[in-house]
């Protein structure tokens, strides 16, 4: 029979890692013991054993051992203080165990635990009983959901978190948390900073985002991909994953023959003197016009493509020159938006494409279609064209080669593609083909397209300039800087901030507002780009949140309390949560880990924006109702400071700062 001893804590090493390891081991032990106990309960298993009394005795021992492990696990959770607890996840564990005990014969019972929307009904709510009753009904068992709720309630194990539970309506279980325990969690936050929850394993994540085309301007579609992809990377990085940020730029193809041919004509000495290509967009338009109108130029452009693909040094030099001009322009955008990204363009995968086609051919998955080589993936109506009729490769081939490299060379556990939703069908077929050939199992490796909608102008049409041209990103960012400075001067911040502080505030507001306006909308939907709305300091905007954050950070300065004093207070002062607004704020702060978990599951970043807005408004309610600082009405001097409320201010600022960091927004101390 299975039996486990509690693992001794090593004397050396990182305590958090050691505690996490012990937690994981004990959770495995509990799972094994529970499975064995359930097996012994099954009469069919018992028929094959003659010593029934002995088995029952062993069963009792296992149950005792299981309870010891559960208590030990609970103690370890309390000691693992540097990480932030996901309260919702912990409640799911508690109710999951209660549901299994209450209805052991129900296979895969539904588990639904959510924050309560109305405080009078408690803090969280378990809504599993109604769905369980429906499952039983489908099996011919008629059971009242309220009776199921009562059974679940009776089987809730001892835990550190729940003060009491109440059954309401047809079978809702309302959960009231222990305020003293939430207070301890807040103290941990104040002492250790905003730490991610424990990570089961450090997975490798590849995020493919931004991806502009060489020799073309970055436009608002690239802005969305860049902002969303960067924020996803920041989330994975904060949670402890190994993240590779990839920029799959369009740096190969027939258009480069056209560009190199035009380069040879316009700057014949380009091999010895660096050509002064100031406006690459204009250069591209000139070469495209010639390609469309001049037959001789068109033939020469195709010859240049052949030379480039054969790696002729002179043509590689011209290609590199054109790529470098584009890279410099892209980097201006990335510098403004504080984006870190590694370029790995289509050219990187050229030599890998031949091997990919051969692999599909070797497995009999390639069909001929009017000279093309195509692949039909299982369940897909549209084929992939892996070789064109002229023998060239396509985007399909390139994307298959890129996916294979990320799976086998990078050994990625999670691969995310951040592009517009219009490419959804393409990626669906690519992923299906990769699964068909056996490159990955979707149950083991997460490969996902995170699509997004288009950016609209205030006329609700596709966002363009008045002349109908695509909006240049640098023009857009420059306009943001101008408008944010106008806003700051309108609020007379130029009269109280130094020149350096004003410039920092200008950049923080401009780029923060542009990012937040994008991220605060569900990425799947289209959204209207409006400087007026995003710079409005009322409502769910970066402008409002940045000003709110600055005000929160200024409270300690008004009370003449420095960081050392706050640290000492966190070590010695209990964070009381007696007032309703204190309790509401405390609960809101501790929901941060579950918000991040939700985004990790669905990659929808507007959830974090909504949470930060809720946190800011909840803080305002708290600050309006609960004094933190008392001043003499005549002199204005601080006469009394409520230290535990000051700590709540500090905790709010810490969570908001981490939220801003994940969104890629850089707040400033004064605004």
PDB file of N, CA, C and O in Angstrom, residues 281-319:
ATOM      1  N   UNK A 281       9.362  54.535 -47.698  1.00  0.00           N
ATOM      2  CA  UNK A 281       8.010  54.357 -48.216  1.00  0.00           C
ATOM      3  C   UNK A 281       7.905  54.936 -49.641  1.00  0.00           C
ATOM      4  O   UNK A 281       7.340  54.309 -50.538  1.00  0.00           O
ATOM      5  N   UNK A 282       8.469  56.125 -49.837  1.00  0.00           N
ATOM      6  CA  UNK A 282       8.465  56.744 -51.169  1.00  0.00           C
ATOM      7  C   UNK A 282       9.302  55.910 -52.136  1.00  0.00           C
ATOM      8  O   UNK A 282       8.930  55.723 -53.306  1.00  0.00           O
ATOM      9  N   UNK A 283      10.434  55.401 -51.654  1.00  0.00           N
ATOM     10  CA  UNK A 283      11.316  54.554 -52.458  1.00  0.00           C
ATOM     11  C   UNK A 283      10.563  53.299 -52.914  1.00  0.00           C
ATOM     12  O   UNK A 283      10.660  52.887 -54.081  1.00  0.00           O
ATOM     13  N   UNK A 284       9.788  52.712 -52.012  1.00  0.00           N
ATOM     14  CA  UNK A 284       8.998  51.523 -52.335  1.00  0.00           C
ATOM     15  C   UNK A 284       7.944  51.848 -53.408  1.00  0.00           C
ATOM     16  O   UNK A 284       7.756  51.088 -54.370  1.00  0.00           O
ATOM     17  N   UNK A 285       7.253  52.980 -53.233  1.00  0.00           N
ATOM     18  CA  UNK A 285       6.207  53.367 -54.192  1.00  0.00           C
ATOM     19  C   UNK A 285       6.787  53.603 -55.587  1.00  0.00           C
ATOM     20  O   UNK A 285       6.187  53.221 -56.598  1.00  0.00           O
ATOM     21  N   UNK A 286       7.973  54.229 -55.626  1.00  0.00           N
ATOM     22  CA  UNK A 286       8.634  54.471 -56.914  1.00  0.00           C
ATOM     23  C   UNK A 286       8.951  53.147 -57.616  1.00  0.00           C
ATOM     24  O   UNK A 286       8.703  52.979 -58.818  1.00  0.00           O
ATOM     25  N   UNK A 287       9.514  52.206 -56.859  1.00  0.00           N
ATOM     26  CA  UNK A 287       9.900  50.931 -57.459  1.00  0.00           C
ATOM     27  C   UNK A 287       8.672  50.124 -57.871  1.00  0.00           C
ATOM     28  O   UNK A 287       8.676  49.460 -58.913  1.00  0.00           O
ATOM     29  N   UNK A 288       7.594  50.209 -57.108  1.00  0.00           N
ATOM     30  CA  UNK A 288       6.361  49.490 -57.438  1.00  0.00           C
ATOM     31  C   UNK A 288       5.739  50.057 -58.718  1.00  0.00           C
ATOM     32  O   UNK A 288       5.229  49.306 -59.568  1.00  0.00           O
ATOM     33  N   UNK A 289       5.794  51.370 -58.871  1.00  0.00           N
ATOM     34  CA  UNK A 289       5.243  52.020 -60.070  1.00  0.00           C
ATOM     35  C   UNK A 289       6.012  51.541 -61.315  1.00  0.00           C
ATOM     36  O   UNK A 289       5.415  51.210 -62.351  1.00  0.00           O
ATOM     37  N   UNK A 290       7.342  51.490 -61.195  1.00  0.00           N
ATOM     38  CA  UNK A 290       8.163  51.025 -62.315  1.00  0.00           C
ATOM     39  C   UNK A 290       7.883  49.548 -62.622  1.00  0.00           C
ATOM     40  O   UNK A 290       7.821  49.137 -63.780  1.00  0.00           O
ATOM     41  N   UNK A 291       7.713  48.761 -61.574  1.00  0.00           N
ATOM     42  CA  UNK A 291       7.449  47.324 -61.728  1.00  0.00           C
ATOM     43  C   UNK A 291       6.139  47.097 -62.490  1.00  0.00           C
ATOM     44  O   UNK A 291       6.034  46.189 -63.324  1.00  0.00           O
ATOM     45  N   UNK A 292       5.141  47.946 -62.192  1.00  0.00           N
ATOM     46  CA  UNK A 292       3.828  47.809 -62.835  1.00  0.00           C
ATOM     47  C   UNK A 292       3.806  48.354 -64.263  1.00  0.00           C
ATOM     48  O   UNK A 292       3.019  47.888 -65.098  1.00  0.00           O
ATOM     49  N   UNK A 293       4.675  49.321 -64.553  1.00  0.00           N
ATOM     50  CA  UNK A 293       4.584  50.030 -65.837  1.00  0.00           C
ATOM     51  C   UNK A 293       5.701  49.715 -66.828  1.00  0.00           C
ATOM     52  O   UNK A 293       5.518  49.864 -68.043  1.00  0.00           O
ATOM     53  N   UNK A 294       6.893  49.272 -66.343  1.00  0.00           N
ATOM     54  CA  UNK A 294       8.043  49.060 -67.231  1.00  0.00           C
ATOM     55  C   UNK A 294       8.365  47.563 -67.331  1.00  0.00           C
ATOM     56  O   UNK A 294       8.818  46.958 -66.353  1.00  0.00           O
ATOM     57  N   UNK A 295       8.149  46.982 -68.490  1.00  0.00           N
ATOM     58  CA  UNK A 295       8.329  45.540 -68.669  1.00  0.00           C
ATOM     59  C   UNK A 295       9.783  45.120 -68.468  1.00  0.00           C
ATOM     60  O   UNK A 295      10.067  44.081 -67.853  1.00  0.00           O
ATOM     61  N   UNK A 296      10.737  45.935 -68.995  1.00  0.00           N
ATOM     62  CA  UNK A 296      12.151  45.603 -68.829  1.00  0.00           C
ATOM     63  C   UNK A 296      12.557  45.610 -67.352  1.00  0.00           C
ATOM     64  O   UNK A 296      13.317  44.741 -66.897  1.00  0.00           O
ATOM     65  N   UNK A 297      12.059  46.612 -66.638  1.00  0.00           N
ATOM     66  CA  UNK A 297      12.356  46.701 -65.199  1.00  0.00           C
ATOM     67  C   UNK A 297      11.784  45.475 -64.471  1.00  0.00           C
ATOM     68  O   UNK A 297      12.431  44.917 -63.573  1.00  0.00           O
ATOM     69  N   UNK A 298      10.592  45.075 -64.866  1.00  0.00           N
ATOM     70  CA  UNK A 298       9.937  43.926 -64.227  1.00  0.00           C
ATOM     71  C   UNK A 298      10.770  42.655 -64.409  1.00  0.00           C
ATOM     72  O   UNK A 298      10.985  41.884 -63.460  1.00  0.00           O
ATOM     73  N   UNK A 299      11.283  42.445 -65.657  1.00  0.00           N
ATOM     74  CA  UNK A 299      12.119  41.265 -65.922  1.00  0.00           C
ATOM     75  C   UNK A 299      13.386  41.303 -65.078  1.00  0.00           C
ATOM     76  O   UNK A 299      13.832  40.298 -64.518  1.00  0.00           O
ATOM     77  N   UNK A 300      13.988  42.489 -65.010  1.00  0.00           N
ATOM     78  CA  UNK A 300      15.228  42.629 -64.223  1.00  0.00           C
ATOM     79  C   UNK A 300      14.965  42.404 -62.731  1.00  0.00           C
ATOM     80  O   UNK A 300      15.807  41.852 -62.017  1.00  0.00           O
ATOM     81  N   UNK A 301      13.780  42.832 -62.271  1.00  0.00           N
ATOM     82  CA  UNK A 301      13.410  42.619 -60.861  1.00  0.00           C
ATOM     83  C   UNK A 301      13.361  41.127 -60.543  1.00  0.00           C
ATOM     84  O   UNK A 301      13.858  40.688 -59.493  1.00  0.00           O
ATOM     85  N   UNK A 302      12.780  40.330 -61.450  1.00  0.00           N
ATOM     86  CA  UNK A 302      12.719  38.880 -61.233  1.00  0.00           C
ATOM     87  C   UNK A 302      14.120  38.264 -61.253  1.00  0.00           C
ATOM     88  O   UNK A 302      14.413  37.332 -60.491  1.00  0.00           O
ATOM     89  N   UNK A 303      15.001  38.789 -62.124  1.00  0.00           N
ATOM     90  CA  UNK A 303      16.381  38.307 -62.149  1.00  0.00           C
ATOM     91  C   UNK A 303      17.092  38.614 -60.826  1.00  0.00           C
ATOM     92  O   UNK A 303      17.883  37.810 -60.320  1.00  0.00           O
ATOM     93  N   UNK A 304      16.761  39.783 -60.257  1.00  0.00           N
ATOM     94  CA  UNK A 304      17.342  40.175 -58.960  1.00  0.00           C
ATOM     95  C   UNK A 304      16.887  39.227 -57.844  1.00  0.00           C
ATOM     96  O   UNK A 304      17.663  38.914 -56.931  1.00  0.00           O
ATOM     97  N   UNK A 305      15.636  38.781 -57.930  1.00  0.00           N
ATOM     98  CA  UNK A 305      15.123  37.838 -56.929  1.00  0.00           C
ATOM     99  C   UNK A 305      15.934  36.551 -56.973  1.00  0.00           C
ATOM    100  O   UNK A 305      16.348  36.014 -55.931  1.00  0.00           O
ATOM    101  N   UNK A 306      16.186  36.054 -58.178  1.00  0.00           N
ATOM    102  CA  UNK A 306      16.962  34.821 -58.340  1.00  0.00           C
ATOM    103  C   UNK A 306      18.364  35.002 -57.758  1.00  0.00           C
ATOM    104  O   UNK A 306      18.885  34.137 -57.047  1.00  0.00           O
ATOM    105  N   UNK A 307      18.985  36.144 -58.063  1.00  0.00           N
ATOM    106  CA  UNK A 307      20.328  36.434 -57.548  1.00  0.00           C
ATOM    107  C   UNK A 307      20.328  36.515 -56.015  1.00  0.00           C
ATOM    108  O   UNK A 307      21.252  36.036 -55.346  1.00  0.00           O
ATOM    109  N   UNK A 308      19.299  37.135 -55.475  1.00  0.00           N
ATOM    110  CA  UNK A 308      19.184  37.263 -54.014  1.00  0.00           C
ATOM    111  C   UNK A 308      19.037  35.891 -53.376  1.00  0.00           C
ATOM    112  O   UNK A 308      19.703  35.587 -52.375  1.00  0.00           O
ATOM    113  N   UNK A 309      18.162  35.068 -53.948  1.00  0.00           N
ATOM    114  CA  UNK A 309      17.913  33.742 -53.373  1.00  0.00           C
ATOM    115  C   UNK A 309      19.131  32.830 -53.500  1.00  0.00           C
ATOM    116  O   UNK A 309      19.295  31.899 -52.718  1.00  0.00           O
ATOM    117  N   UNK A 310      19.991  33.119 -54.473  1.00  0.00           N
ATOM    118  CA  UNK A 310      21.225  32.329 -54.610  1.00  0.00           C
ATOM    119  C   UNK A 310      22.356  32.886 -53.745  1.00  0.00           C
ATOM    120  O   UNK A 310      23.502  32.450 -53.847  1.00  0.00           O
ATOM    121  N   UNK A 311      22.042  33.896 -52.954  1.00  0.00           N
ATOM    122  CA  UNK A 311      22.971  34.502 -51.976  1.00  0.00           C
ATOM    123  C   UNK A 311      24.153  35.214 -52.635  1.00  0.00           C
ATOM    124  O   UNK A 311      25.267  35.213 -52.109  1.00  0.00           O
ATOM    125  N   UNK A 312      23.925  35.846 -53.796  1.00  0.00           N
ATOM    126  CA  UNK A 312      24.962  36.659 -54.439  1.00  0.00           C
ATOM    127  C   UNK A 312      25.340  37.807 -53.493  1.00  0.00           C
ATOM    128  O   UNK A 312      24.475  38.561 -53.048  1.00  0.00           O
ATOM    129  N   UNK A 313      26.623  37.972 -53.145  1.00  0.00           N
ATOM    130  CA  UNK A 313      27.042  38.970 -52.143  1.00  0.00           C
ATOM    131  C   UNK A 313      26.559  40.392 -52.432  1.00  0.00           C
ATOM    132  O   UNK A 313      26.161  41.114 -51.519  1.00  0.00           O
ATOM    133  N   UNK A 314      26.606  40.812 -53.714  1.00  0.00           N
ATOM    134  CA  UNK A 314      26.186  42.178 -54.047  1.00  0.00           C
ATOM    135  C   UNK A 314      24.698  42.377 -53.764  1.00  0.00           C
ATOM    136  O   UNK A 314      24.277  43.441 -53.299  1.00  0.00           O
ATOM    137  N   UNK A 315      23.923  41.355 -54.038  1.00  0.00           N
ATOM    138  CA  UNK A 315      22.476  41.460 -53.831  1.00  0.00           C
ATOM    139  C   UNK A 315      22.119  41.321 -52.346  1.00  0.00           C
ATOM    140  O   UNK A 315      21.190  41.961 -51.868  1.00  0.00           O
ATOM    141  N   UNK A 316      22.879  40.506 -51.648  1.00  0.00           N
ATOM    142  CA  UNK A 316      22.690  40.415 -50.191  1.00  0.00           C
ATOM    143  C   UNK A 316      23.014  41.753 -49.541  1.00  0.00           C
ATOM    144  O   UNK A 316      22.333  42.193 -48.605  1.00  0.00           O
ATOM    145  N   UNK A 317      24.047  42.450 -50.063  1.00  0.00           N
ATOM    146  CA  UNK A 317      24.417  43.774 -49.524  1.00  0.00           C
ATOM    147  C   UNK A 317      23.257  44.768 -49.733  1.00  0.00           C
ATOM    148  O   UNK A 317      22.888  45.513 -48.811  1.00  0.00           O
ATOM    149  N   UNK A 318      22.678  44.777 -50.941  1.00  0.00           N
ATOM    150  CA  UNK A 318      21.538  45.665 -51.202  1.00  0.00           C
ATOM    151  C   UNK A 318      20.348  45.337 -50.327  1.00  0.00           C
ATOM    152  O   UNK A 318      19.680  46.235 -49.796  1.00  0.00           O
ATOM    153  N   UNK A 319      20.100  44.051 -50.153  1.00  0.00           N
ATOM    154  CA  UNK A 319      18.994  43.596 -49.292  1.00  0.00           C
ATOM    155  C   UNK A 319      19.208  44.069 -47.854  1.00  0.00           C
ATOM    156  O   UNK A 319      18.289  44.591 -47.211  1.00  0.00           O
TER     157      UNK A 319
END
